[in-house]
mmCIF file of C-alpha atoms in Angstrom:
data_model
loop_
_atom_site.group_PDB
_atom_site.id
_atom_site.type_symbol
_atom_site.label_atom_id
_atom_site.label_comp_id
_atom_site.label_asym_id
_atom_site.label_seq_id
_atom_site.Cartn_x
_atom_site.Cartn_y
_atom_site.Cartn_z
ATOM 1 C CA UNK A 792 14.980 -8.321 36.316
ATOM 2 C CA UNK A 793 14.217 -10.325 33.194
ATOM 3 C CA UNK A 794 10.596 -9.163 33.025
ATOM 4 C CA UNK A 795 11.612 -5.533 33.619
ATOM 5 C CA UNK A 796 14.143 -5.663 30.804
ATOM 6 C CA UNK A 797 11.598 -7.221 28.470
ATOM 7 C CA UNK A 798 8.973 -4.585 29.312
ATOM 8 C CA UNK A 799 11.462 -1.795 28.671
ATOM 9 C CA UNK A 800 12.163 -3.160 25.180
ATOM 10 C CA UNK A 801 8.535 -3.791 24.196
ATOM 11 C CA UNK A 802 6.220 -1.160 22.718
ATOM 12 C CA UNK A 803 2.528 -1.390 21.867
ATOM 13 C CA UNK A 804 0.991 0.960 19.310
ATOM 14 C CA UNK A 805 -2.410 1.219 17.692
ATOM 15 C CA UNK A 806 -4.261 2.926 14.837
ATOM 16 C CA UNK A 807 -7.992 3.220 14.205
ATOM 17 C CA UNK A 808 -9.479 4.441 10.906
ATOM 18 C CA UNK A 809 -13.133 5.440 11.260
ATOM 19 C CA UNK A 810 -15.293 7.376 8.814
ATOM 20 C CA UNK A 811 -18.713 8.586 7.780
ATOM 21 C CA UNK A 812 -19.698 8.973 4.146
ATOM 22 C CA UNK A 813 -22.681 10.109 2.106
ATOM 23 C CA UNK A 814 -23.343 9.068 -1.485
ATOM 24 C CA UNK A 815 -24.057 12.223 -3.530
ATOM 25 C CA UNK A 816 -24.558 10.371 -6.822
ATOM 26 C CA UNK A 817 -27.835 11.006 -8.641
ATOM 27 C CA UNK A 818 -30.393 8.452 -7.513
ATOM 28 C CA UNK A 819 -28.506 7.441 -4.362
ATOM 29 C CA UNK A 820 -30.934 9.456 -2.208
ATOM 30 C CA UNK A 821 -28.108 10.603 0.090
ATOM 31 C CA UNK A 822 -27.416 7.101 1.408
ATOM 32 C CA UNK A 823 -24.910 7.367 4.251
ATOM 33 C CA UNK A 824 -23.234 5.270 6.923
ATOM 34 C CA UNK A 825 -20.611 5.134 9.655
ATOM 35 C CA UNK A 826 -17.788 2.655 9.253
ATOM 36 C CA UNK A 827 -14.546 1.378 10.754
ATOM 37 C CA UNK A 828 -12.139 0.684 7.924
ATOM 38 C CA UNK A 829 -9.114 -0.563 9.814
ATOM 39 C CA UNK A 830 -7.845 -1.109 13.350
ATOM 40 C CA UNK A 831 -4.165 -1.976 13.724
ATOM 41 C CA UNK A 832 -2.492 -3.103 16.942
ATOM 42 C CA UNK A 833 1.289 -3.398 16.729
ATOM 43 C CA UNK A 834 3.695 -4.927 19.217
ATOM 44 C CA UNK A 835 7.413 -4.328 18.711
ATOM 45 C CA UNK A 836 10.037 -5.984 20.892
ATOM 46 C CA UNK A 837 13.814 -6.346 20.909
ATOM 47 C CA UNK A 838 14.996 -9.868 21.598
ATOM 48 C CA UNK A 839 18.479 -8.335 21.445
ATOM 49 C CA UNK A 840 20.009 -5.205 19.958
ATOM 50 C CA UNK A 841 20.381 -7.154 16.709
ATOM 51 C CA UNK A 842 16.978 -8.905 16.535
ATOM 52 C CA UNK A 843 13.807 -6.785 16.732
ATOM 53 C CA UNK A 844 10.407 -8.457 16.255
ATOM 54 C CA UNK A 845 7.130 -6.983 15.024
ATOM 55 C CA UNK A 846 3.573 -8.315 15.201
ATOM 56 C CA UNK A 847 0.653 -6.326 13.743
ATOM 57 C CA UNK A 848 -2.995 -7.394 13.730
ATOM 58 C CA UNK A 849 -5.718 -6.031 11.453
ATOM 59 C CA UNK A 850 -9.495 -6.397 11.198
ATOM 60 C CA UNK A 851 -11.400 -7.797 8.234
ATOM 61 C CA UNK A 852 -15.050 -8.169 7.277
ATOM 62 C CA UNK A 853 -16.094 -11.808 7.105
ATOM 63 C CA UNK A 854 -19.097 -13.606 5.647
ATOM 64 C CA UNK A 855 -19.324 -15.946 8.643
ATOM 65 C CA UNK A 856 -20.993 -13.300 10.786
ATOM 66 C CA UNK A 857 -21.906 -9.618 10.656
ATOM 67 C CA UNK A 858 -18.791 -8.266 12.309
ATOM 68 C CA UNK A 859 -15.009 -8.150 12.129
ATOM 69 C CA UNK A 860 -12.367 -10.841 12.409
ATOM 70 C CA UNK A 861 -8.878 -10.183 13.750
ATOM 71 C CA UNK A 862 -6.142 -11.368 11.393
ATOM 72 C CA UNK A 863 -2.358 -11.150 11.309
ATOM 73 C CA UNK A 864 -1.037 -8.516 8.913
ATOM 74 C CA UNK A 865 2.649 -8.481 9.863
ATOM 75 C CA UNK A 866 4.699 -10.962 11.859
ATOM 76 C CA UNK A 867 8.424 -10.868 11.239
ATOM 77 C CA UNK A 868 11.863 -10.785 12.806
ATOM 78 C CA UNK A 869 14.756 -8.609 11.662
ATOM 79 C CA UNK A 870 18.420 -9.513 12.041
ATOM 80 C CA UNK A 871 20.939 -6.700 11.984
ATOM 81 C CA UNK A 872 24.333 -8.453 12.010
ATOM 82 C CA UNK A 873 27.050 -6.842 14.071
ATOM 83 C CA UNK A 874 29.514 -7.091 11.185
ATOM 84 C CA UNK A 875 27.184 -4.971 9.048
ATOM 85 C CA UNK A 876 27.797 -1.904 11.233
ATOM 86 C CA UNK A 877 24.176 -0.786 10.800
ATOM 87 C CA UNK A 878 24.265 -1.092 7.002
ATOM 88 C CA UNK A 879 22.846 -4.622 6.582
ATOM 89 C CA UNK A 880 19.561 -6.186 7.647
ATOM 90 C CA UNK A 881 17.728 -9.448 6.963
ATOM 91 C CA UNK A 882 13.990 -9.998 7.498
ATOM 92 C CA UNK A 883 11.977 -13.213 7.765
ATOM 93 C CA UNK A 884 8.229 -13.754 8.083
ATOM 94 C CA UNK A 885 4.967 -12.044 7.104
ATOM 95 C CA UNK A 886 6.195 -8.619 6.030
ATOM 96 C CA UNK A 887 5.336 -5.452 4.083
ATOM 97 C CA UNK A 888 5.824 -5.266 0.338
ATOM 98 C CA UNK A 889 8.173 -2.321 0.290
ATOM 99 C CA UNK A 890 6.912 -0.097 -2.528
ATOM 100 C CA UNK A 891 3.333 0.158 -1.239
ATOM 101 C CA UNK A 892 4.544 0.496 2.348
ATOM 102 C CA UNK A 893 6.749 3.469 1.492
ATOM 103 C CA UNK A 894 4.254 5.065 -0.911
ATOM 104 C CA UNK A 895 1.732 5.075 1.941
ATOM 105 C CA UNK A 896 4.205 7.145 3.958
ATOM 106 C CA UNK A 897 4.650 9.638 1.109
ATOM 107 C CA UNK A 898 0.918 9.914 0.414
ATOM 108 C CA UNK A 899 0.478 10.295 4.170
ATOM 109 C CA UNK A 900 -3.244 9.548 4.332
ATOM 110 C CA UNK A 901 -3.685 5.791 4.426
ATOM 111 C CA UNK A 902 -6.540 6.415 6.885
ATOM 112 C CA UNK A 903 -8.357 8.201 4.073
ATOM 113 C CA UNK A 904 -7.542 6.041 1.032
ATOM 114 C CA UNK A 905 -5.079 3.367 -0.053
ATOM 115 C CA UNK A 906 -2.444 4.070 -2.692
ATOM 116 C CA UNK A 907 -3.421 3.539 -6.334
ATOM 117 C CA UNK A 908 -1.509 0.246 -6.573
ATOM 118 C CA UNK A 909 -3.037 -1.048 -3.354
ATOM 119 C CA UNK A 910 -6.668 -0.057 -3.874
ATOM 120 C CA UNK A 911 -6.632 -1.526 -7.402
ATOM 121 C CA UNK A 912 -4.931 -4.758 -6.244
ATOM 122 C CA UNK A 913 -1.761 -4.542 -8.305
ATOM 123 C CA UNK A 914 0.060 -6.102 -5.363
ATOM 124 C CA UNK A 915 -0.673 -7.174 -1.815
ATOM 125 C CA UNK A 916 0.574 -5.044 1.079
ATOM 126 C CA UNK A 917 1.945 -8.037 3.014
ATOM 127 C CA UNK A 918 3.359 -11.441 2.081
ATOM 128 C CA UNK A 919 5.375 -14.297 3.558
ATOM 129 C CA UNK A 920 9.048 -14.434 2.668
ATOM 130 C CA UNK A 921 12.587 -13.246 3.311
ATOM 131 C CA UNK A 922 14.274 -9.927 2.545
ATOM 132 C CA UNK A 923 17.749 -8.423 2.542
ATOM 133 C CA UNK A 924 18.412 -4.695 3.010
ATOM 134 C CA UNK A 925 21.535 -2.667 2.224
ATOM 135 C CA UNK A 926 21.846 0.890 3.478
ATOM 136 C CA UNK A 927 23.231 3.383 0.952
ATOM 137 C CA UNK A 928 24.713 5.801 3.449
ATOM 138 C CA UNK A 929 22.586 8.902 3.991
ATOM 139 C CA UNK A 930 21.059 8.630 0.527
ATOM 140 C CA UNK A 931 18.666 5.696 1.137
ATOM 141 C CA UNK A 932 18.659 1.911 0.875
ATOM 142 C CA UNK A 933 18.078 -1.002 -1.506
ATOM 143 C CA UNK A 934 16.348 -4.313 -0.829
ATOM 144 C CA UNK A 935 15.711 -7.733 -2.321
ATOM 145 C CA UNK A 936 12.532 -9.615 -1.371
ATOM 146 C CA UNK A 937 11.759 -13.297 -2.020
ATOM 147 C CA UNK A 938 8.048 -13.872 -1.402
ATOM 148 C CA UNK A 939 5.468 -16.625 -1.728
ATOM 149 C CA UNK A 940 3.303 -14.501 -4.028
ATOM 150 C CA UNK A 941 0.234 -14.875 -1.800
ATOM 151 C CA UNK A 942 -1.295 -12.219 0.480
ATOM 152 C CA UNK A 943 -1.895 -11.834 4.182
ATOM 153 C CA UNK A 944 -5.640 -12.404 3.798
ATOM 154 C CA UNK A 945 -5.058 -15.692 1.933
ATOM 155 C CA UNK A 946 -1.699 -17.217 2.832
ATOM 156 C CA UNK A 947 -2.127 -20.676 1.251
ATOM 157 C CA UNK A 948 0.453 -21.121 -1.521
ATOM 158 C CA UNK A 949 -0.854 -22.997 -4.570
ATOM 159 C CA UNK A 950 2.414 -23.482 -6.481
ATOM 160 C CA UNK A 951 6.125 -23.819 -5.752
ATOM 161 C CA UNK A 952 7.173 -20.618 -7.524
ATOM 162 C CA UNK A 953 8.552 -17.658 -5.592
ATOM 163 C CA UNK A 954 8.234 -13.971 -6.437
ATOM 164 C CA UNK A 955 11.234 -11.630 -6.576
ATOM 165 C CA UNK A 956 10.965 -7.969 -5.656
ATOM 166 C CA UNK A 957 13.735 -5.398 -6.122
ATOM 167 C CA UNK A 958 13.244 -2.085 -4.338
ATOM 168 C CA UNK A 959 15.192 1.122 -3.799
ATOM 169 C CA UNK A 960 14.539 4.304 -1.822
ATOM 170 C CA UNK A 961 16.641 7.405 -2.433
ATOM 171 C CA UNK A 962 16.884 10.727 -0.597
ATOM 172 C CA UNK A 963 18.089 13.034 -3.371
ATOM 173 C CA UNK A 964 18.295 16.142 -1.175
ATOM 174 C CA UNK A 965 19.422 14.633 2.121
ATOM 175 C CA UNK A 966 21.738 17.583 2.812
ATOM 176 C CA UNK A 967 19.266 20.313 1.848
ATOM 177 C CA UNK A 968 17.370 21.587 4.891
ATOM 178 C CA UNK A 969 14.335 22.715 2.871
ATOM 179 C CA UNK A 970 14.069 19.601 0.674
ATOM 180 C CA UNK A 971 15.328 16.817 2.964
ATOM 181 C CA UNK A 972 11.881 15.159 3.196
ATOM 182 C CA UNK A 973 11.944 14.425 -0.552
ATOM 183 C CA UNK A 974 12.058 10.789 -1.672
ATOM 184 C CA UNK A 975 12.340 8.702 -4.854
ATOM 185 C CA UNK A 976 11.117 5.081 -4.951
ATOM 186 C CA UNK A 977 11.441 2.280 -7.490
ATOM 187 C CA UNK A 978 10.239 -1.310 -7.717
ATOM 188 C CA UNK A 979 10.729 -4.210 -10.128
ATOM 189 C CA UNK A 980 8.556 -7.195 -9.212
ATOM 190 C CA UNK A 981 8.640 -10.545 -11.021
ATOM 191 C CA UNK A 982 6.476 -13.467 -10.010
ATOM 192 C CA UNK A 983 3.700 -15.957 -10.616
ATOM 193 C CA UNK A 984 0.057 -15.586 -9.675
ATOM 194 C CA UNK A 985 -1.069 -17.750 -6.779
ATOM 195 C CA UNK A 986 -2.782 -20.423 -8.880
ATOM 196 C CA UNK A 987 -2.277 -24.168 -9.113
ATOM 197 C CA UNK A 988 -0.193 -25.171 -12.118
ATOM 198 C CA UNK A 989 -1.522 -28.718 -12.170
ATOM 199 C CA UNK A 990 -3.328 -29.624 -15.445
ATOM 200 C CA UNK A 991 -7.079 -29.568 -15.096
ATOM 201 C CA UNK A 992 -7.131 -27.423 -11.960
ATOM 202 C CA UNK A 993 -7.218 -23.943 -13.452
ATOM 203 C CA UNK A 994 -8.376 -24.940 -16.938
ATOM 204 C CA UNK A 995 -10.712 -27.674 -18.118
ATOM 205 C CA UNK A 996 -8.318 -28.922 -20.793
ATOM 206 C CA UNK A 997 -6.679 -31.727 -18.776
ATOM 207 C CA UNK A 998 -3.914 -32.264 -21.302
ATOM 208 C CA UNK A 999 -2.660 -28.684 -21.100
ATOM 209 C CA UNK A 1000 0.972 -28.340 -20.027
ATOM 210 C CA UNK A 1001 0.575 -25.617 -17.405
ATOM 211 C CA UNK A 1002 3.438 -23.128 -17.584
ATOM 212 C CA UNK A 1003 4.179 -20.507 -14.950
ATOM 213 C CA UNK A 1004 4.905 -17.995 -17.725
ATOM 214 C CA UNK A 1005 1.215 -18.040 -18.667
ATOM 215 C CA UNK A 1006 0.359 -16.864 -15.143
ATOM 216 C CA UNK A 1007 3.086 -14.256 -14.757
ATOM 217 C CA UNK A 1008 2.696 -11.318 -12.381
ATOM 218 C CA UNK A 1009 5.120 -8.513 -13.204
ATOM 219 C CA UNK A 1010 5.081 -4.933 -11.954
ATOM 220 C CA UNK A 1011 7.309 -1.948 -12.620
ATOM 221 C CA UNK A 1012 6.647 0.939 -10.235
ATOM 222 C CA UNK A 1013 8.234 4.274 -9.523
ATOM 223 C CA UNK A 1014 7.159 7.178 -7.394
ATOM 224 C CA UNK A 1015 8.336 9.987 -5.221
ATOM 225 C CA UNK A 1016 7.601 13.177 -3.393
ATOM 226 C CA UNK A 1017 9.126 16.639 -3.423
ATOM 227 C CA UNK A 1018 8.698 18.039 0.070
ATOM 228 C CA UNK A 1019 9.487 21.720 0.511
ATOM 229 C CA UNK A 1020 10.114 22.699 4.140
ATOM 230 C CA UNK A 1021 6.867 22.466 6.155
ATOM 231 C CA UNK A 1022 4.854 24.180 3.448
ATOM 232 C CA UNK A 1023 4.264 21.983 0.403
ATOM 233 C CA UNK A 1024 4.371 18.371 -0.826
ATOM 234 C CA UNK A 1025 3.951 17.232 -4.443
ATOM 235 C CA UNK A 1026 4.108 13.535 -5.285
ATOM 236 C CA UNK A 1027 3.435 10.828 -7.860
ATOM 237 C CA UNK A 1028 2.921 7.052 -7.912
ATOM 238 C CA UNK A 1029 3.093 5.101 -11.201
ATOM 239 C CA UNK A 1030 2.511 1.353 -11.602
ATOM 240 C CA UNK A 1031 2.593 -0.808 -14.746
ATOM 241 C CA UNK A 1032 1.497 -4.429 -14.427
ATOM 242 C CA UNK A 1033 1.573 -7.444 -16.756
ATOM 243 C CA UNK A 1034 -0.462 -10.513 -15.808
ATOM 244 C CA UNK A 1035 -0.700 -13.761 -17.705
ATOM 245 C CA UNK A 1036 -4.286 -14.838 -18.368
ATOM 246 C CA UNK A 1037 -3.635 -18.564 -18.646
ATOM 247 C CA UNK A 1038 -5.237 -20.760 -21.286
ATOM 248 C CA UNK A 1039 -8.508 -21.027 -23.138
ATOM 249 C CA UNK A 1040 -10.700 -23.343 -21.058
ATOM 250 C CA UNK A 1041 -11.794 -25.500 -23.978
ATOM 251 C CA UNK A 1042 -8.885 -25.512 -26.430
ATOM 252 C CA UNK A 1043 -5.918 -25.055 -24.103
ATOM 253 C CA UNK A 1044 -4.514 -22.275 -26.323
ATOM 254 C CA UNK A 1045 -2.340 -19.737 -24.490
ATOM 255 C CA UNK A 1046 -4.100 -16.382 -24.048
ATOM 256 C CA UNK A 1047 -2.571 -12.917 -24.406
ATOM 257 C CA UNK A 1048 -1.194 -11.130 -21.352
ATOM 258 C CA UNK A 1049 -3.252 -8.450 -19.621
ATOM 259 C CA UNK A 1050 -1.464 -5.120 -19.226
ATOM 260 C CA UNK A 1051 -2.705 -2.523 -16.735
ATOM 261 C CA UNK A 1052 -1.535 0.846 -15.467
ATOM 262 C CA UNK A 1053 -2.324 2.899 -12.393
ATOM 263 C CA UNK A 1054 -0.990 6.430 -11.918
ATOM 264 C CA UNK A 1055 -1.582 8.823 -9.038
ATOM 265 C CA UNK A 1056 -0.688 12.492 -8.531
ATOM 266 C CA UNK A 1057 -1.078 14.138 -5.127
ATOM 267 C CA UNK A 1058 -0.165 17.259 -3.213
ATOM 268 C CA UNK A 1059 -0.540 18.980 0.145
ATOM 269 C CA UNK A 1060 -0.416 22.627 1.209
ATOM 270 C CA UNK A 1061 0.485 22.924 4.912
ATOM 271 C CA UNK A 1062 -0.917 26.025 6.606
ATOM 272 C CA UNK A 1063 1.600 25.509 9.427
ATOM 273 C CA UNK A 1064 4.331 27.097 7.370
ATOM 274 C CA UNK A 1065 2.130 29.946 6.160
ATOM 275 C CA UNK A 1066 0.368 31.230 9.309
ATOM 276 C CA UNK A 1067 1.175 32.749 12.693
ATOM 277 C CA UNK A 1068 2.390 30.457 15.472
ATOM 278 C CA UNK A 1069 -0.725 30.990 17.621
ATOM 279 C CA UNK A 1070 -3.254 30.536 14.801
ATOM 280 C CA UNK A 1071 -5.610 27.536 14.722
ATOM 281 C CA UNK A 1072 -5.068 27.491 10.958
ATOM 282 C CA UNK A 1073 -1.627 25.968 11.639
ATOM 283 C CA UNK A 1074 -3.396 22.647 12.261
ATOM 284 C CA UNK A 1075 -4.973 22.614 8.783
ATOM 285 C CA UNK A 1076 -3.777 21.095 5.509
ATOM 286 C CA UNK A 1077 -5.339 21.416 2.062
ATOM 287 C CA UNK A 1078 -4.767 18.351 -0.112
ATOM 288 C CA UNK A 1079 -5.739 16.829 -3.433
ATOM 289 C CA UNK A 1080 -5.200 13.604 -5.350
ATOM 290 C CA UNK A 1081 -5.934 12.413 -8.884
ATOM 291 C CA UNK A 1082 -5.774 8.718 -9.870
ATOM 292 C CA UNK A 1083 -5.943 7.249 -13.373
ATOM 293 C CA UNK A 1084 -6.556 3.521 -13.840
ATOM 294 C CA UNK A 1085 -6.430 1.640 -17.147
ATOM 295 C CA UNK A 1086 -7.388 -1.973 -16.440
ATOM 296 C CA UNK A 1087 -6.497 -3.141 -19.962
ATOM 297 C CA UNK A 1088 -4.221 -0.919 -22.019
ATOM 298 C CA UNK A 1089 -5.196 -2.805 -25.197
ATOM 299 C CA UNK A 1090 -8.849 -1.777 -24.864
ATOM 300 C CA UNK A 1091 -10.384 1.645 -25.319
ATOM 301 C CA UNK A 1092 -12.828 3.258 -22.898
ATOM 302 C CA UNK A 1093 -12.254 0.834 -20.006
ATOM 303 C CA UNK A 1094 -10.431 3.285 -17.745
ATOM 304 C CA UNK A 1095 -11.578 5.357 -14.812
ATOM 305 C CA UNK A 1096 -10.296 8.228 -12.701
ATOM 306 C CA UNK A 1097 -10.627 9.257 -9.061
ATOM 307 C CA UNK A 1098 -10.389 12.843 -7.838
ATOM 308 C CA UNK A 1099 -10.119 13.630 -4.126
ATOM 309 C CA UNK A 1100 -9.976 17.110 -2.607
ATOM 310 C CA UNK A 1101 -10.190 17.863 1.075
ATOM 311 C CA UNK A 1102 -9.268 19.776 4.194
ATOM 312 C CA UNK A 1103 -7.395 18.003 6.980
ATOM 313 C CA UNK A 1104 -7.080 19.002 10.632
ATOM 314 C CA UNK A 1105 -4.206 17.724 12.789
ATOM 315 C CA UNK A 1106 -4.709 19.401 16.196
ATOM 316 C CA UNK A 1107 -2.668 16.895 18.207
ATOM 317 C CA UNK A 1108 -0.164 14.102 17.640
ATOM 318 C CA UNK A 1109 -2.629 11.233 18.026
ATOM 319 C CA UNK A 1110 -5.558 12.520 15.978
ATOM 320 C CA UNK A 1111 -6.349 13.591 12.421
ATOM 321 C CA UNK A 1112 -9.661 14.355 10.728
ATOM 322 C CA UNK A 1113 -10.514 15.178 7.136
ATOM 323 C CA UNK A 1114 -13.544 16.461 5.259
ATOM 324 C CA UNK A 1115 -13.167 15.426 1.633
ATOM 325 C CA UNK A 1116 -15.109 15.060 -1.599
ATOM 326 C CA UNK A 1117 -14.444 12.189 -4.019
ATOM 327 C CA UNK A 1118 -15.552 11.841 -7.616
ATOM 328 C CA UNK A 1119 -15.075 8.721 -9.752
ATOM 329 C CA UNK A 1120 -15.419 9.157 -13.521
ATOM 330 C CA UNK A 1121 -15.504 6.493 -16.253
ATOM 331 C CA UNK A 1122 -14.287 6.563 -19.843
ATOM 332 C CA UNK A 1123 -17.152 4.360 -21.009
ATOM 333 C CA UNK A 1124 -19.883 6.414 -22.662
ATOM 334 C CA UNK A 1125 -23.136 6.298 -20.779
ATOM 335 C CA UNK A 1126 -21.637 5.334 -17.419
ATOM 336 C CA UNK A 1127 -22.310 8.159 -14.990
ATOM 337 C CA UNK A 1128 -19.772 9.516 -12.558
ATOM 338 C CA UNK A 1129 -20.118 8.873 -8.822
ATOM 339 C CA UNK A 1130 -19.593 11.365 -5.990
ATOM 340 C CA UNK A 1131 -19.225 10.858 -2.249
ATOM 341 C CA UNK A 1132 -18.663 13.107 0.758
ATOM 342 C CA UNK A 1133 -16.410 11.703 3.499
ATOM 343 C CA UNK A 1134 -15.402 12.539 7.030
ATOM 344 C CA UNK A 1135 -12.339 10.419 7.823
ATOM 345 C CA UNK A 1136 -10.621 10.158 11.188
ATOM 346 C CA UNK A 1137 -7.372 8.673 12.453
ATOM 347 C CA UNK A 1138 -6.790 7.843 16.114
ATOM 348 C CA UNK A 1139 -3.388 6.517 17.136
ATOM 349 C CA UNK A 1140 -1.425 5.827 20.272
#
């Protein structure tokens, strides 16, 4: 009876991201390859009605051998106290950073490309820590995260400081049938980079008094999506980061902060809401995305942009495929743009 009850409360899910791409840039000679970008296996179980557990594994390229290693991406337990009446939740363990996690859902094509804040490493997607969630009725929820400030691919913590993340998700049109999929997201993240603050470790000036403020890691993010019925999505993702750059290696003088920005605009036209019920075109979506990255807002001509346009086919619940063209352009004079053709696939169970 015990094993039957456990099996009934345990679910196993998986996702596989596989692709083929060809480099169309001048001089690349049509170089192309097949690749597996990610393979997730997730196990979710309920220890009780108040304590669900999640474990998710990922794959990662390693230098030790020409293959993939399996690593832990998520491993956490939630506690939903009875006195909270479904409005309170606490989380402990290796868990998602909430802004990127929810922006991935709005963008809807993680199998094709990461969000602008993720792909440009503004913040990790998973970290060790504790979180508290408060449900805001039908309009969304707010959360507080206390994290190590590391990442799931390198979990060793090099200083005692903890990072604080404030997050909110709102459903501004929860009662509107045509716009109920719309979301607004916000994040305020304050922390310290994962560096040792011992004198002489991160700078050569042994006498330097290492201050956490010189290695700050602060991010303000906001984003959202306007989803109209089953016909159209339009969304945005904006991230502004400040990172301390430490000290001059020889003089120990504090260096200026580095300020970066990453902004993404995206949209999808769903043929499902525009075609006949028996038409194959109902499985197709036309989408586009435009990213703008400024790695140092104090410098000119150091930015770049990414433009993606493609056609997606979703013939069944467990499969998606996309043919898409990507162009990366650079502000720096003389640096040529790069173009690639992709076929991306998502398999899930």
